Amino acid sequence: MNRFFPGISISPDVRFGKPCVAGTRVTAAEVLHWLAIGMSIEEIVDDFPYLSEEKIRQVLAYTANKESRYVIIAA
């Protein structure tokens, strides 16, 4: 379990260590892809009942946080 994002788990034994929705093998990237192609949160939950709106929002929060970080590497 991720301390700051409990809805996200990262384990080298699950999906090669990609961030997943906790308790599932659904990757954060898959959730983002479904949203990007126009699926609504309700449609995703209908297709994958083990997901919830809260879990999908955790994916969004996790990926937004991850994307907002940057590292400056000196040349």
Coordinates of N, CA and C in Angstrom, one line a residue:
M1 N 0.8 -1.2 0.0 CA 0.0 0.0 0.0 C 0.9 1.2 0.0
N2 N 0.5 2.2 -0.7 CA 1.2 3.5 -0.8 C 0.7 4.3 0.4
R3 N 1.6 4.9 1.2 CA 1.3 5.6 2.4 C 0.5 6.9 2.0
F4 N 0.8 7.6 1.0 CA 0.1 8.8 0.6 C -1.1 8.6 -0.3
F5 N -1.1 7.5 -1.0 CA -2.2 7.1 -1.9 C -2.6 5.7 -1.6
P6 N -3.4 5.4 -0.6 CA -3.7 4.1 -0.2 C -4.5 3.3 -1.2
G7 N -5.0 3.9 -2.2 CA -5.8 3.3 -3.3 C -4.9 2.7 -4.4
I8 N -3.5 3.0 -4.2 CA -2.6 2.6 -5.3 C -1.6 1.6 -4.6
S9 N -1.3 0.5 -5.3 CA -0.3 -0.4 -4.8 C 0.8 -0.6 -5.9
I10 N 2.0 -0.8 -5.5 CA 3.1 -1.0 -6.4 C 3.9 -2.2 -5.8
S11 N 3.9 -3.3 -6.6 CA 4.6 -4.5 -6.2 C 5.3 -5.1 -7.4
P12 N 6.5 -5.5 -7.3 CA 7.2 -6.1 -8.4 C 6.6 -7.4 -8.9
D13 N 5.8 -8.0 -8.0 CA 5.1 -9.3 -8.4 C 3.8 -9.1 -9.2
V14 N 3.3 -7.8 -9.3 CA 2.1 -7.6 -9.9 C 2.3 -6.6 -11.1
R15 N 2.0 -7.0 -12.3 CA 2.1 -6.2 -13.5 C 3.5 -5.5 -13.6
F16 N 4.5 -6.3 -13.3 CA 5.9 -5.8 -13.4 C 6.2 -4.5 -12.6
G17 N 5.5 -4.3 -11.5 CA 5.8 -3.2 -10.7 C 5.1 -1.9 -11.1
K18 N 4.2 -2.0 -12.0 CA 3.5 -0.8 -12.4 C 2.5 -0.4 -11.3
P19 N 2.2 0.9 -11.2 CA 1.2 1.3 -10.2 C -0.2 0.7 -10.6
C20 N -0.8 0.0 -9.6 CA -2.1 -0.6 -9.8 C -3.1 -0.1 -8.8
V21 N -4.4 -0.2 -9.1 CA -5.5 0.0 -8.2 C -5.3 -1.1 -7.1
A22 N -5.2 -0.6 -5.9 CA -5.0 -1.6 -4.7 C -6.0 -2.7 -4.8
G23 N -5.5 -3.9 -4.6 CA -6.3 -5.1 -4.5 C -6.7 -5.6 -5.9
T24 N -6.2 -5.0 -7.0 CA -6.5 -5.5 -8.3 C -5.2 -5.6 -9.1
R25 N -5.4 -6.0 -10.4 CA -4.3 -6.0 -11.3 C -4.5 -5.0 -12.4
V26 N -5.4 -4.0 -12.1 CA -5.7 -2.9 -13.1 C -4.7 -1.8 -12.9
T27 N -4.0 -1.5 -13.9 CA -2.9 -0.5 -13.8 C -3.5 0.9 -13.8
A28 N -2.8 1.9 -13.2 CA -3.2 3.3 -13.3 C -3.3 3.7 -14.8
A29 N -2.4 3.2 -15.6 CA -2.3 3.6 -17.0 C -3.6 3.1 -17.7
E30 N -4.1 1.9 -17.4 CA -5.3 1.4 -18.0 C -6.5 2.3 -17.6
V31 N -6.6 2.7 -16.4 CA -7.7 3.6 -16.0 C -7.6 4.9 -16.7
L32 N -6.4 5.5 -16.8 CA -6.2 6.8 -17.6 C -6.6 6.6 -19.0
H33 N -6.2 5.5 -19.6 CA -6.6 5.2 -21.0 C -8.1 5.2 -21.2
W34 N -8.8 4.5 -20.3 CA -10.3 4.4 -20.4 C -10.9 5.8 -20.3
L35 N -10.4 6.6 -19.4 CA -10.9 7.9 -19.3 C -10.6 8.8 -20.6
A36 N -9.4 8.6 -21.1 CA -8.9 9.3 -22.2 C -9.7 9.0 -23.5
I37 N -10.2 7.8 -23.6 CA -11.0 7.4 -24.8 C -12.5 7.8 -24.6
G38 N -12.8 8.4 -23.5 CA -14.1 8.9 -23.3 C -15.1 8.1 -22.4
M39 N -14.6 7.0 -21.8 CA -15.4 6.3 -20.8 C -15.6 7.2 -19.6
S40 N -16.8 7.1 -19.1 CA -17.1 7.8 -17.9 C -16.7 7.0 -16.7
I41 N -16.6 7.6 -15.5 CA -16.3 6.8 -14.3 C -17.4 5.7 -14.1
E42 N -18.6 6.1 -14.3 CA -19.7 5.2 -14.2 C -19.6 4.0 -15.1
E43 N -19.2 4.2 -16.4 CA -19.0 3.1 -17.3 C -17.9 2.2 -16.9
I44 N -16.8 2.8 -16.4 CA -15.7 1.9 -15.9 C -16.2 1.1 -14.8
V45 N -16.9 1.7 -13.8 CA -17.4 0.9 -12.7 C -18.4 -0.2 -13.1
D46 N -19.2 0.1 -14.1 CA -20.1 -0.9 -14.6 C -19.4 -2.1 -15.2
D47 N -18.3 -1.8 -16.0 CA -17.5 -2.8 -16.7 C -16.6 -3.6 -15.7
F48 N -16.2 -2.9 -14.6 CA -15.2 -3.5 -13.7 C -15.8 -3.2 -12.3
P49 N -16.8 -4.0 -11.8 CA -17.4 -3.7 -10.5 C -16.5 -3.7 -9.3
Y50 N -15.4 -4.3 -9.4 CA -14.4 -4.3 -8.3 C -13.7 -3.0 -8.2
L51 N -13.9 -2.1 -9.2 CA -13.4 -0.7 -9.1 C -14.5 0.2 -8.5
S52 N -14.2 1.3 -8.0 CA -15.2 2.2 -7.5 C -14.8 3.6 -7.9
E53 N -15.7 4.6 -7.8 CA -15.4 6.0 -8.1 C -14.2 6.4 -7.3
E54 N -14.3 6.1 -6.0 CA -13.2 6.5 -5.1 C -11.8 5.9 -5.6
K55 N -11.8 4.7 -6.0 CA -10.5 4.1 -6.5 C -10.0 4.8 -7.8
I56 N -11.0 5.1 -8.6 CA -10.6 5.8 -9.9 C -10.1 7.2 -9.5
R57 N -10.7 7.9 -8.6 CA -10.2 9.2 -8.2 C -8.8 9.1 -7.5
Q58 N -8.6 8.0 -6.8 CA -7.2 7.8 -6.3 C -6.2 7.7 -7.4
V59 N -6.5 7.0 -8.5 CA -5.7 6.9 -9.6 C -5.4 8.3 -10.2
L60 N -6.4 9.1 -10.3 CA -6.2 10.5 -10.8 C -5.3 11.3 -9.9
A61 N -5.5 11.2 -8.6 CA -4.7 12.0 -7.7 C -3.3 11.5 -7.7
Y62 N -3.1 10.2 -7.7 CA -1.7 9.6 -7.8 C -1.0 10.1 -9.0
T63 N -1.6 10.0 -10.2 CA -0.9 10.3 -11.4 C -0.7 11.8 -11.6
A64 N -1.7 12.6 -11.1 CA -1.5 14.1 -11.1 C -0.3 14.4 -10.2
N65 N -0.2 13.8 -9.1 CA 1.0 14.1 -8.2 C 2.3 13.6 -8.8
K66 N 2.3 12.4 -9.4 CA 3.5 11.9 -10.0 C 3.9 12.8 -11.2
E67 N 3.0 13.3 -11.9 CA 3.3 14.1 -13.1 C 3.8 15.5 -12.7
S68 N 3.4 16.0 -11.5 CA 3.8 17.3 -11.1 C 5.2 17.4 -10.5
R69 N 5.8 16.2 -10.3 CA 7.2 16.2 -9.8 C 8.1 16.3 -11.0
Y70 N 9.3 16.9 -10.7 CA 10.3 17.0 -11.7 C 11.7 17.0 -11.0
V71 N 12.6 16.6 -11.8 CA 14.0 16.5 -11.3 C 14.9 17.3 -12.3
I72 N 15.7 18.1 -11.7 CA 16.6 18.9 -12.5 C 18.0 18.2 -12.5
I73 N 18.5 17.8 -13.6 CA 19.8 17.1 -13.7 C 20.8 18.1 -14.2
A74 N 21.8 18.4 -13.5 CA 22.9 19.3 -13.9 C 23.6 18.7 -15.1
A75 N 24.0 19.5 -16.0 CA 24.7 19.0 -17.2 C 26.1 18.9 -16.9

